[in-house]
Structure formats: C-alpha cells, structure tokens
Coordinates of N, CA and C in Angstrom, one line a residue:
Chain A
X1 N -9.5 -7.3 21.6 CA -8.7 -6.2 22.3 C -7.9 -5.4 21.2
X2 N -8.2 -4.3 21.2 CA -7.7 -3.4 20.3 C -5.6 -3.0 20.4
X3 N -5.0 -3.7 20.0 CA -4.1 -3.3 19.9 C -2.9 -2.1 19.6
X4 N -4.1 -1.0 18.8 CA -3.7 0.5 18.7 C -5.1 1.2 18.9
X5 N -4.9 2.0 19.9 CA -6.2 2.7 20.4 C -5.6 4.4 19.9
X6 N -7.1 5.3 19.4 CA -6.5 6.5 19.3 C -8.0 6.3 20.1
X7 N -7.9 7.3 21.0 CA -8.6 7.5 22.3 C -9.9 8.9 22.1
X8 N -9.1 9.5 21.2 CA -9.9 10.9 20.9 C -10.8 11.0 19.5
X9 N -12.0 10.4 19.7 CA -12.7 10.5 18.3 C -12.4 11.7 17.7
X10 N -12.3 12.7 18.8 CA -12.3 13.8 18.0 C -11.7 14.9 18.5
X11 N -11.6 16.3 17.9 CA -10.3 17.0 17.8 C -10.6 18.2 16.6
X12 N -10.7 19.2 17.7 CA -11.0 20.9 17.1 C -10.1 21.9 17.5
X13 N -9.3 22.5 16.4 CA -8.0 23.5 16.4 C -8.4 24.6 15.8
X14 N -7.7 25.3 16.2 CA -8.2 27.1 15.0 C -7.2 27.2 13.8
X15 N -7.2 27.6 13.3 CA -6.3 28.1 12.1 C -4.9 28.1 12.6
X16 N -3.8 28.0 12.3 CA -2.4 28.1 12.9 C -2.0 27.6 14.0
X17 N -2.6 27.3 14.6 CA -2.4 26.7 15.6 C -1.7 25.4 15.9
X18 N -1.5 24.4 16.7 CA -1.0 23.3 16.4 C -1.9 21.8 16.8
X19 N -1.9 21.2 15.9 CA -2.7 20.4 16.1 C -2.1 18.9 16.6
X20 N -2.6 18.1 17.7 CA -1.5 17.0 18.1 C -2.9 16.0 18.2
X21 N -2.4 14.8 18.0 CA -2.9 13.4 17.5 C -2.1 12.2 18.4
X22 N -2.8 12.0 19.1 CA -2.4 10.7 19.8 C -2.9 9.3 19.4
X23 N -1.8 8.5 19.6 CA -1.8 7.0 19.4 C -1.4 6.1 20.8
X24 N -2.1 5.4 21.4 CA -1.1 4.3 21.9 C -1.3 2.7 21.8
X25 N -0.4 2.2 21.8 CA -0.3 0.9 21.5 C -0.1 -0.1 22.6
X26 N -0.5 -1.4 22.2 CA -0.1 -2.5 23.5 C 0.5 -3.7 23.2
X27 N 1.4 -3.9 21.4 CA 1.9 -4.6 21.1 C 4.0 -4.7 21.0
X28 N 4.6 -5.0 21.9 CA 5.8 -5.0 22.2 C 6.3 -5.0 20.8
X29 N 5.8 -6.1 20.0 CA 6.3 -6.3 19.0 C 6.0 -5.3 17.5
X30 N 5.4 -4.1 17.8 CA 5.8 -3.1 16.9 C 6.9 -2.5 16.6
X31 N 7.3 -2.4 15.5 CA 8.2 -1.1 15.6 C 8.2 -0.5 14.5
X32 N 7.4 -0.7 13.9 CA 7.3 0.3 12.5 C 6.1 1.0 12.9
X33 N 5.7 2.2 12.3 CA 4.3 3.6 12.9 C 4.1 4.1 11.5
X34 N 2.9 4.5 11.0 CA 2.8 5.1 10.3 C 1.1 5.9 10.4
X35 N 1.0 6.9 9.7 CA -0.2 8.0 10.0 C -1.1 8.2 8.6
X36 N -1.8 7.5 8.6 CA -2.4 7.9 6.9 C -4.1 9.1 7.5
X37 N -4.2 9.4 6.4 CA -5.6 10.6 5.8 C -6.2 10.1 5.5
X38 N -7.4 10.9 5.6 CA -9.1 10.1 5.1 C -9.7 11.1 4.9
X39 N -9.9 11.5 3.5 CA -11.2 12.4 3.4 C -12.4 11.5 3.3
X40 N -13.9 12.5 3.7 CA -15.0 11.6 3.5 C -14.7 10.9 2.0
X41 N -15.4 10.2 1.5 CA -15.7 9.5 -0.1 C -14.6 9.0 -0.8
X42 N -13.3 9.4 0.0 CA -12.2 8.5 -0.4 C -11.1 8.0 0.4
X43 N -10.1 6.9 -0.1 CA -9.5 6.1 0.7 C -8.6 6.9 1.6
X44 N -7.6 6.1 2.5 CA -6.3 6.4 3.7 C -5.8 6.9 2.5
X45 N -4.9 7.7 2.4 CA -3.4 8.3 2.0 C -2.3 8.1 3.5
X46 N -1.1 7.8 2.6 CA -0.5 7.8 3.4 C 0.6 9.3 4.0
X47 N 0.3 9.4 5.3 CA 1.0 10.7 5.6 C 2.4 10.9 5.9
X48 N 2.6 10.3 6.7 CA 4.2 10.1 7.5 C 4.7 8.8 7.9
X49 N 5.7 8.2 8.3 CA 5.8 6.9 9.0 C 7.4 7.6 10.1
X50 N 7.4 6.2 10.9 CA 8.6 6.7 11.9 C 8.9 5.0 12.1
X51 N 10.0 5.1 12.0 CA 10.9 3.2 12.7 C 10.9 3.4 14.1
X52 N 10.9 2.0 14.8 CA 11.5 2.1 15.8 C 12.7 2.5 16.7
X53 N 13.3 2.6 15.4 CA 15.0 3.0 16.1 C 14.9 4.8 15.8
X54 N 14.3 5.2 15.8 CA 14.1 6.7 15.5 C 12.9 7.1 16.9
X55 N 13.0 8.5 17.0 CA 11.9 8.9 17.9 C 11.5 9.9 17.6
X56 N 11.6 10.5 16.3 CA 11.0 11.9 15.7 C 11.1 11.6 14.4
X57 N 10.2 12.1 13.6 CA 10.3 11.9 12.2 C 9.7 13.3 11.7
X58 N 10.4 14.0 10.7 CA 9.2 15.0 10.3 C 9.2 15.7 9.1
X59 N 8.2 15.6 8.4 CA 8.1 16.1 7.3 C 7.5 17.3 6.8
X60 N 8.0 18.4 6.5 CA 7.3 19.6 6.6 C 6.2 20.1 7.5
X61 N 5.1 20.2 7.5 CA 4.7 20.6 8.7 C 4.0 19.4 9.8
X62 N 4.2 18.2 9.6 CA 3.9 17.1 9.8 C 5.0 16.4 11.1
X63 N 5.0 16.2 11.8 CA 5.9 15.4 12.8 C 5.1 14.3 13.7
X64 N 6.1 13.5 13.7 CA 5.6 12.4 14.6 C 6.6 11.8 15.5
X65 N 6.3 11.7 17.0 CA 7.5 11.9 17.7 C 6.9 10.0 18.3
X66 N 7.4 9.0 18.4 CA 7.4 7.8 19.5 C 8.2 8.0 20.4
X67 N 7.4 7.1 21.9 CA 7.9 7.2 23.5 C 7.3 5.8 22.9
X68 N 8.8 5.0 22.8 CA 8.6 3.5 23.0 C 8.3 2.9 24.4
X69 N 9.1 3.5 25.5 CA 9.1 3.2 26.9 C 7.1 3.0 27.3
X70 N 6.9 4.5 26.7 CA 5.3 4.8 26.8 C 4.2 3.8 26.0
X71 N 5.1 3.4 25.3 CA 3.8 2.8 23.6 C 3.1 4.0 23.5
X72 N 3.7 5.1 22.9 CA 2.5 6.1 22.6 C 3.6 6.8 21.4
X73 N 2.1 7.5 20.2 CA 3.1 8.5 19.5 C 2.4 8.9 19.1
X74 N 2.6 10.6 18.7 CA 1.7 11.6 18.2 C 2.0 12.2 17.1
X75 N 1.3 12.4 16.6 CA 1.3 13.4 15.2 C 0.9 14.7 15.5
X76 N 1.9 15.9 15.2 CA 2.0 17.2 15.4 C 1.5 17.6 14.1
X77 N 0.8 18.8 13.9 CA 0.8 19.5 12.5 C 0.7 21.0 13.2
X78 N 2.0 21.6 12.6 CA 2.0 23.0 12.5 C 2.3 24.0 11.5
X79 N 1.7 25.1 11.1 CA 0.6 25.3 11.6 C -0.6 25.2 10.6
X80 N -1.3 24.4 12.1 CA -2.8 24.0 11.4 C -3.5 24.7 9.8
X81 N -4.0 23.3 9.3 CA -4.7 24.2 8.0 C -6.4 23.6 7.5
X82 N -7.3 24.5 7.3 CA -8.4 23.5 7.2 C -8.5 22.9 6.3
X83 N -7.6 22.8 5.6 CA -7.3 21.4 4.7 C -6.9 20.5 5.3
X84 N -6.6 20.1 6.0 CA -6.1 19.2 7.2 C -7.2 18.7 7.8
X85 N -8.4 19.1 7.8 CA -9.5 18.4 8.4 C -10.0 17.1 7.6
X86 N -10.0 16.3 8.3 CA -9.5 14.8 8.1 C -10.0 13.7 9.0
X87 N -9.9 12.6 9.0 CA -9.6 11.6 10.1 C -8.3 10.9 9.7
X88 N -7.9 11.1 11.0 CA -6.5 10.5 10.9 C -6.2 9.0 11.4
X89 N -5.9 8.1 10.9 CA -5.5 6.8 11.3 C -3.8 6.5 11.8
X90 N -4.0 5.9 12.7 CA -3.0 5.5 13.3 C -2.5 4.1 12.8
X91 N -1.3 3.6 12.4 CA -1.2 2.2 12.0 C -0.1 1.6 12.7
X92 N 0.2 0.6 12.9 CA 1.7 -0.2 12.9 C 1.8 -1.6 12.4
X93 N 2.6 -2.0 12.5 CA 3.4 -3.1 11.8 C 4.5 -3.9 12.9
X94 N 4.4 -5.5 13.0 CA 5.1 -6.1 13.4 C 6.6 -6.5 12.9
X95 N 7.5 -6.5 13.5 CA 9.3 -7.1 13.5 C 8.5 -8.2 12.4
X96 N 8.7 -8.5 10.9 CA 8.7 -9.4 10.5 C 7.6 -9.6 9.9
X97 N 6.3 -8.4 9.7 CA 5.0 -8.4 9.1 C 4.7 -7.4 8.4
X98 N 6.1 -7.0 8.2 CA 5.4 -5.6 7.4 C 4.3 -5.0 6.6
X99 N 3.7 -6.4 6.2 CA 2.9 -5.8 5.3 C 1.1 -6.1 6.0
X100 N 1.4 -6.2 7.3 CA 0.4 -6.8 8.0 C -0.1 -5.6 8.8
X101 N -0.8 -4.4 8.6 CA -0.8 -3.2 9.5 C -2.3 -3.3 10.6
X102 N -1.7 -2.7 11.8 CA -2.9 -2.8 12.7 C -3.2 -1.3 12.9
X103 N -4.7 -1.0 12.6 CA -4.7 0.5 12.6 C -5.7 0.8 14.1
X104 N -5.6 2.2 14.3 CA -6.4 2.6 15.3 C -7.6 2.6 14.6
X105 N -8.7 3.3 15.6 CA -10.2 3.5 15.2 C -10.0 5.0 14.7
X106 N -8.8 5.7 14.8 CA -8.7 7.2 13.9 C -9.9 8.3 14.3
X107 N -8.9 9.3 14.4 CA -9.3 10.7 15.1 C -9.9 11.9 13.9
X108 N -11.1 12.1 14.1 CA -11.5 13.4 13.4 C -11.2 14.7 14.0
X109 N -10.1 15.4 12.7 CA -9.5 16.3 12.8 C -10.2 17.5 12.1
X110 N -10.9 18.7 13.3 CA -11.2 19.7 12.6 C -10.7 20.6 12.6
X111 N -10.5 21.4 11.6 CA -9.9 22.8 12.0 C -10.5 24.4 11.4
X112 N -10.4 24.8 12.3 CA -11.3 25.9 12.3 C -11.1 27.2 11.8
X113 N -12.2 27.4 10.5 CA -10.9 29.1 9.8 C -11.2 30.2 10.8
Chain B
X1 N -2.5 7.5 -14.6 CA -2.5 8.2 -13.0 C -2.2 6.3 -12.7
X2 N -1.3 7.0 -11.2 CA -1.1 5.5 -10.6 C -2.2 5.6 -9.5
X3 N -2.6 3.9 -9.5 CA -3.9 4.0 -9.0 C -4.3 2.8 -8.3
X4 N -5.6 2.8 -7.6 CA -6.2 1.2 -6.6 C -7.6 1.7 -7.2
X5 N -7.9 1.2 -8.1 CA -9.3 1.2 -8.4 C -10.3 0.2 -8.0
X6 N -11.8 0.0 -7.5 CA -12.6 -0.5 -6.6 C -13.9 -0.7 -7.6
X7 N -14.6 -1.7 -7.7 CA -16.2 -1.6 -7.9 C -16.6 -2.6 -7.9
X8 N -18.0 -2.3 -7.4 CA -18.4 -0.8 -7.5 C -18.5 -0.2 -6.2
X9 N -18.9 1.4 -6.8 CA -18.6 2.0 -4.9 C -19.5 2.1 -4.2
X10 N -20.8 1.5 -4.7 CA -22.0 1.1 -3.5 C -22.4 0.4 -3.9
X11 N -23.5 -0.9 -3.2 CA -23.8 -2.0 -3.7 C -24.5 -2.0 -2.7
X12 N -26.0 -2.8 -2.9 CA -27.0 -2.8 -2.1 C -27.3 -4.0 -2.4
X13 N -27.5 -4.9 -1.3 CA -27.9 -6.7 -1.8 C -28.5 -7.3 -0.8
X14 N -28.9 -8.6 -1.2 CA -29.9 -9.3 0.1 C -29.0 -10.6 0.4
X15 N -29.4 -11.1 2.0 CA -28.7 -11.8 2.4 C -29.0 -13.3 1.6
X16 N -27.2 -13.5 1.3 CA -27.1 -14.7 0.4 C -26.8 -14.9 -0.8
X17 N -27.0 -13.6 -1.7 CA -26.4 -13.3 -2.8 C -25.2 -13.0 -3.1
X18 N -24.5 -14.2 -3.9 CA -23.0 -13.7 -4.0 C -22.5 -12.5 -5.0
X19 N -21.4 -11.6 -4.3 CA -21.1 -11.1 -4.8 C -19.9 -10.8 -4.7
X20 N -18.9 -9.9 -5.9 CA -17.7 -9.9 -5.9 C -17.4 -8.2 -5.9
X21 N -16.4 -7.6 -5.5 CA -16.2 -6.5 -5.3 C -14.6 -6.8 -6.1
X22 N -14.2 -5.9 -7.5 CA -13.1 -5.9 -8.1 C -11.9 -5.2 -7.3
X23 N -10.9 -5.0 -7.5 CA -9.9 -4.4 -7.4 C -8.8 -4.8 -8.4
X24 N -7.9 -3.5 -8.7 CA -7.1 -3.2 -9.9 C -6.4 -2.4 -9.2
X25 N -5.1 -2.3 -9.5 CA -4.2 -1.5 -9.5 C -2.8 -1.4 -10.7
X26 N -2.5 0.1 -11.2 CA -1.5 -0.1 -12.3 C 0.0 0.0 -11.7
X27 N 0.1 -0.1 -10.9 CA 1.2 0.4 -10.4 C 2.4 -0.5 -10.3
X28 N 2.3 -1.9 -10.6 CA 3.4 -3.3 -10.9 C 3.5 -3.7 -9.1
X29 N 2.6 -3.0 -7.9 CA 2.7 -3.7 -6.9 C 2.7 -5.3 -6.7
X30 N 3.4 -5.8 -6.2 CA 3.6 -7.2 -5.2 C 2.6 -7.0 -4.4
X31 N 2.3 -6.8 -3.8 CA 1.6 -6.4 -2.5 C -0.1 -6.0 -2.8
X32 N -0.8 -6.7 -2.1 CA -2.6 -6.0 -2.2 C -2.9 -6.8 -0.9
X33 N -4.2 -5.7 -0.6 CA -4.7 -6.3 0.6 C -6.3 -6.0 0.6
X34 N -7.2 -6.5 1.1 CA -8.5 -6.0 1.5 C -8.7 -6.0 3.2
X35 N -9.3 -4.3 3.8 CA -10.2 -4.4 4.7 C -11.3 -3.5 4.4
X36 N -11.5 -3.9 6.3 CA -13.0 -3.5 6.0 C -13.3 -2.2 7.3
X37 N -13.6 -1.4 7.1 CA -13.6 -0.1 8.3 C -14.9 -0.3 8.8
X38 N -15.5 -0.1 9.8 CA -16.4 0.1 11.0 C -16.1 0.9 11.9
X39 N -17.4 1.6 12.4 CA -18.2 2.7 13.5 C -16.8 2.0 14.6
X40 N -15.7 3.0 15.3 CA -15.0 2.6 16.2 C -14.3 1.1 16.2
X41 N -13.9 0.4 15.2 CA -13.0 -0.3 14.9 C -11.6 0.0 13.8
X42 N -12.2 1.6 13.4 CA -10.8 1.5 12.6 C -10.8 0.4 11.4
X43 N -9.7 0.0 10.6 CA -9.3 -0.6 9.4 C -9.1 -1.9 9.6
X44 N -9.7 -3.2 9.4 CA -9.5 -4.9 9.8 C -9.0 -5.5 8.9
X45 N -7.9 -5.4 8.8 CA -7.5 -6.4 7.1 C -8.3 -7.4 7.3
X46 N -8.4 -8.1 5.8 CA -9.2 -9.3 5.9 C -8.3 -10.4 5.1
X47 N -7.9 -10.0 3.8 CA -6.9 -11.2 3.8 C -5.9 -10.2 2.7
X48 N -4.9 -10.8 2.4 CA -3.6 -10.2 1.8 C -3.1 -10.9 1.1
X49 N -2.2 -10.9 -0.6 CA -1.5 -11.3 -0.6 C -0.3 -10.7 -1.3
X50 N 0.5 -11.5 -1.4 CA 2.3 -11.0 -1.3 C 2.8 -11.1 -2.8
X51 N 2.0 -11.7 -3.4 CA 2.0 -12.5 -4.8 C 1.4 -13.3 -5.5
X52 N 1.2 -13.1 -7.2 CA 0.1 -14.1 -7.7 C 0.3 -15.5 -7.1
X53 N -0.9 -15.5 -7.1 CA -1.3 -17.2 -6.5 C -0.7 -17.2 -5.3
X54 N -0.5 -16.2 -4.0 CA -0.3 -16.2 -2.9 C -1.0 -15.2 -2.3
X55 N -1.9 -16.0 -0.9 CA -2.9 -15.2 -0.4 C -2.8 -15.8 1.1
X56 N -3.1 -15.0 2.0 CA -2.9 -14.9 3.5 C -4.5 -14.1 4.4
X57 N -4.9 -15.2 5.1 CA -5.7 -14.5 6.0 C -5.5 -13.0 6.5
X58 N -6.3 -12.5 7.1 CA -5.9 -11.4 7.7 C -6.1 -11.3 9.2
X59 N -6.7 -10.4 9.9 CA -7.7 -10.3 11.0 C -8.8 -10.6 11.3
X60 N -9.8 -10.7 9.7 CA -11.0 -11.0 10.0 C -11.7 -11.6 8.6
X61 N -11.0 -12.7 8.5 CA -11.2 -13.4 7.4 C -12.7 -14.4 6.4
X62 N -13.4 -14.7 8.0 CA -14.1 -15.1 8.2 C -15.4 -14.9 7.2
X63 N -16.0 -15.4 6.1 CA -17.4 -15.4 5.1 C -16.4 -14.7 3.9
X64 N -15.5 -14.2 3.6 CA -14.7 -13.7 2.8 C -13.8 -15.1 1.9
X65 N -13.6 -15.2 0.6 CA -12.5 -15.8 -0.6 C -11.9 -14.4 -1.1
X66 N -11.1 -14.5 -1.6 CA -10.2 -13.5 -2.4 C -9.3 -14.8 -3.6
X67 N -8.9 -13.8 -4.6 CA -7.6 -14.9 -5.3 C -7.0 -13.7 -5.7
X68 N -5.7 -14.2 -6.9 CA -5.0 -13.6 -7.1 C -3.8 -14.1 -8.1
X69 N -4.7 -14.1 -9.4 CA -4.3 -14.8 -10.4 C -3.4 -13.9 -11.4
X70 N -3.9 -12.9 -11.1 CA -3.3 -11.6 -12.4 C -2.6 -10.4 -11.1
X71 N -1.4 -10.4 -11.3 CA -0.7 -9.3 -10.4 C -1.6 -8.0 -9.9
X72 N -2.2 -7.6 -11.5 CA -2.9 -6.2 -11.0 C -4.2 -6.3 -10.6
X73 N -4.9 -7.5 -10.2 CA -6.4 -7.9 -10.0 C -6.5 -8.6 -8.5
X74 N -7.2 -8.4 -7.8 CA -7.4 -9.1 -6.1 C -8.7 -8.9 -5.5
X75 N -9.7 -9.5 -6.3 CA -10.8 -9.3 -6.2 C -11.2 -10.2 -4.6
X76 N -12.4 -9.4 -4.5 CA -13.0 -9.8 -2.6 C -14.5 -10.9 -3.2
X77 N -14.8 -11.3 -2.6 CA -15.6 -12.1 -2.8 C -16.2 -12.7 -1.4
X78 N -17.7 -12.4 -1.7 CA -18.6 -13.0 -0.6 C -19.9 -14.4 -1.4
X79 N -19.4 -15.1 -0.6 CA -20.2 -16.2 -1.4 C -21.5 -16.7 -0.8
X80 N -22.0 -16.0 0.4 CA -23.4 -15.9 0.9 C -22.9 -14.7 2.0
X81 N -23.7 -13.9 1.3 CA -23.2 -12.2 2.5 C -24.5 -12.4 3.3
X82 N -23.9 -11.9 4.7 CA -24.6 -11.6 5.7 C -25.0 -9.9 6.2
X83 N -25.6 -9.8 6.7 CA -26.1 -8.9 7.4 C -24.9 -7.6 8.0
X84 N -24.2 -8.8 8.8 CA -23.0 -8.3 9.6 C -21.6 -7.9 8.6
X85 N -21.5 -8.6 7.7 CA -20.9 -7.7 6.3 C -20.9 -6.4 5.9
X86 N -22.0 -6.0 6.4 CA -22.5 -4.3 5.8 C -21.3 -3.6 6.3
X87 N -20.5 -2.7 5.5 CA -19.2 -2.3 6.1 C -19.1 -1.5 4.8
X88 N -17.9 -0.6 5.0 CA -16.7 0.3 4.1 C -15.9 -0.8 3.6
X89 N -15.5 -1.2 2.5 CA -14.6 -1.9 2.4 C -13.4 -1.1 1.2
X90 N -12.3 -1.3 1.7 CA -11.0 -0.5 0.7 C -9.9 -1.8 0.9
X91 N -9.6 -1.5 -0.8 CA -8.8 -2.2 -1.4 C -7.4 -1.6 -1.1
X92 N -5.9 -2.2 -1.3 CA -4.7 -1.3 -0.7 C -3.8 -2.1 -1.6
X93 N -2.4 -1.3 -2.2 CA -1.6 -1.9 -2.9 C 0.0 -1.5 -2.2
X94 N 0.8 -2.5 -2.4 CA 2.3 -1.7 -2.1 C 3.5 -2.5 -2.7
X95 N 4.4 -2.0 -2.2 CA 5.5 -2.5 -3.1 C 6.1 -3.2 -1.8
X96 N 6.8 -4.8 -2.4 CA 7.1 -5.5 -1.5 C 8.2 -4.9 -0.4
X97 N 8.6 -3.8 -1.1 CA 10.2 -3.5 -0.5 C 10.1 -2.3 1.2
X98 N 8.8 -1.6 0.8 CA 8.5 -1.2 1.9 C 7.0 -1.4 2.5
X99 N 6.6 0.1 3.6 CA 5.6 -0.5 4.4 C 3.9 0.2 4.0
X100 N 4.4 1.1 3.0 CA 3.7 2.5 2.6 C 2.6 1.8 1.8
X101 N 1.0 2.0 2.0 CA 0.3 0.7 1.2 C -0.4 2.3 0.5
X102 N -1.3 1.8 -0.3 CA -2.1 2.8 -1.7 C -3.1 2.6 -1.4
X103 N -4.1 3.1 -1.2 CA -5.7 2.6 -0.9 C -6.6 3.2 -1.9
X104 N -7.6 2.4 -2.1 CA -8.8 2.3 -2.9 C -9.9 3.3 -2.5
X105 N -10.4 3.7 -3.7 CA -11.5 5.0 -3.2 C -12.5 4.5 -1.8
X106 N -12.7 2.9 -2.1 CA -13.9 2.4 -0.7 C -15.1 2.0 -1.7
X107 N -15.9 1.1 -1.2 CA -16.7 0.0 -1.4 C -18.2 0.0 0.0
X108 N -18.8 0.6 -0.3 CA -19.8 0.8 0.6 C -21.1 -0.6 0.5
X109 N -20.7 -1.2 1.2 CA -21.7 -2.6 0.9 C -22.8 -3.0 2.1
X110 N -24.3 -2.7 1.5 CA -25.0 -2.9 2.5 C -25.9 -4.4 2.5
X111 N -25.8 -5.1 2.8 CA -26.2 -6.2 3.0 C -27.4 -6.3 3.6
X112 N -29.1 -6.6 2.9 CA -30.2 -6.3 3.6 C -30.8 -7.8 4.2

C-alpha cells in the first residue's frame, strides 16, 4: 500500500502558465515534505521542502503549500518554463526518520513552448 | 565538483552472477542510501546507513548486502541477482543534520 500517491502520471502546461503538482499521503506520522527533479539519464535533485508546522513554503518560482487536515500538498511553479519539464517526485519523512524518505510514483511534467 | 558517483551506469548480467554496483561520494556526508525506481512504484529505499560500519534495512531489502567501511564508499551488492532485480537503481548521500539527500546519476541493471 503506497503511502504517498501522486495520482497524475502526467501533466501538460503552456509556457507561463502555472503549473500545479499534487501529492497525497496516508501516513499521520509525516511531517516533513519535500519535492525533488528528474531529468531522463540523471538522478532526483532536490527542489523544495516544507515542515509540518508550516503550510506554504516558497522558493522563487517554486511553492508548495500542505493541507495537513487533507494529507495533501502541491507544488506550484509560476511561471511555467520548458525547462521545468521533468518528473517530479513527491517524498516524506517520518517524526523521528529523517533520513528514511517515502516517495510517490512522480508526475511527468511537460511544458509546452 | 561535489558529487554521488555510481558504476557502472548499465550493466547487463545473467541470473546468479554476483555483482557489485560502487558508490562514492566527496562530500564528508554521514548519511548514504540505496534505491531502486520502477514503472509506478516511484523510489524504494533498500537499505541505509547513518555511519561507517552502520547500516539499516530499508523498504525493500530483500536479495540485496551493502557495507560501509570507508565514509565515502556504500557499495550495493547482489550475491545471486534475479530476474525481478532488473530496475534503475540510485545511490543518495546527505548530511546527518538535515533531510535534503544528493542522488546518483542511476544504475540501469538488467538481469537476464
């Protein structure tokens, strides 16, 4: 049973636009998030992260907002760039595992010039 | 360059031949991990450890040894690969103090 599900294999934006990325989760005991990149032929990079005790995080054009109540959180990028075409991974981390991450199955992000 | 270096990055083998898959990193991390990515499974750690001569199962441990004798070395190791091994595998490094890990270019291993 998959613990972090990202639901949308996939995902097509135009240029500028805004591009949104969903996660949801079914482990109470998360509360660390984080969003890493994948080009084809090379590894995750890491993109953003958000704590539990926060519900927005955002890094230039990168944001990620958590609905703990929901177990869900998304990754915004505005505005879209086709460099940004990617798969994006979803991860978290248990109270006390940090270094133990459970990732989604990660969403391919296209974007369109 | 700070780095998670992997090899090799494809490997084609028959079932039962052991083999080891390197990993290296310069970066003075505490922290390495190995998984393994698959078709709608996303990323499976397989085992971890926190420090030389300390190593922890992961998710999916199972036909896999690792050690971890030299800080910058955490080599993967299959000591009769199966079929069902055939996977992406990436190596990951981080620093004990947070949660941000480094990953490895990837390890394409087909097991015939």
């Amino acid at each position: 049973d998959q613990q972090v599900k990202q639901n949308s294999p996939s995902l097509s934006v135009q240029e500028g636009r805004i591009s949104i990325l969903n996660c949801d989760y079914t482990n109470s005991m998360f509360d660390y998030f984080l969003w890493y990149k994948k080009y084809p032929a090379e590894g995750p990079t890491f993109l953003i992260s958000i704590s539990s005790i926060k519900d927005k995080n955002e890094d230039g054009r990168f944001t990620v907002f958590l609905n703990k109540s929901a177990k869900h959180l998304s990754l915004h990028i505005v505005p879209s760039q086709p460099g940004d075409s990617a798969v994006y991974f979803c991860a978290a981390s248990e109270r006390g595992s940090a270094r133990q991450l459970t990732f989604g199955s990660g969403t391919q992000l296209t974007v369109l010039p | 360059e700070a780095q998670v270096t992997q090899n090799p990055r494809y490997l084609i083998t028959v079932t039962g031949k052991k083999l080891t898959v390197t990993c290296s990193q310069n970066m003075n991390h505490e922290y390495m991990s190995w998984y393994r990515q698959d078709p709608g499974l996303g990323l499976r750690q397989i085992y971890y450890s926190m420090n030389v001569e300390v190593t922890d199962k992961g998710d999916v441990p199972e036909g896999y040894k690792v050690s971890r004798k030299e800080k910058r070395n955490f080599p993967l190791i299959l000591e009769s690969p199966s079929p069902n091994q055939t996977s992406l595998y990436f190596c990951a490094s981080g620093r004990a103090s947070d949660n941000e890990q480094f990953f490895g270019p990837g390890t394409r291993l087909t097991v015939l």
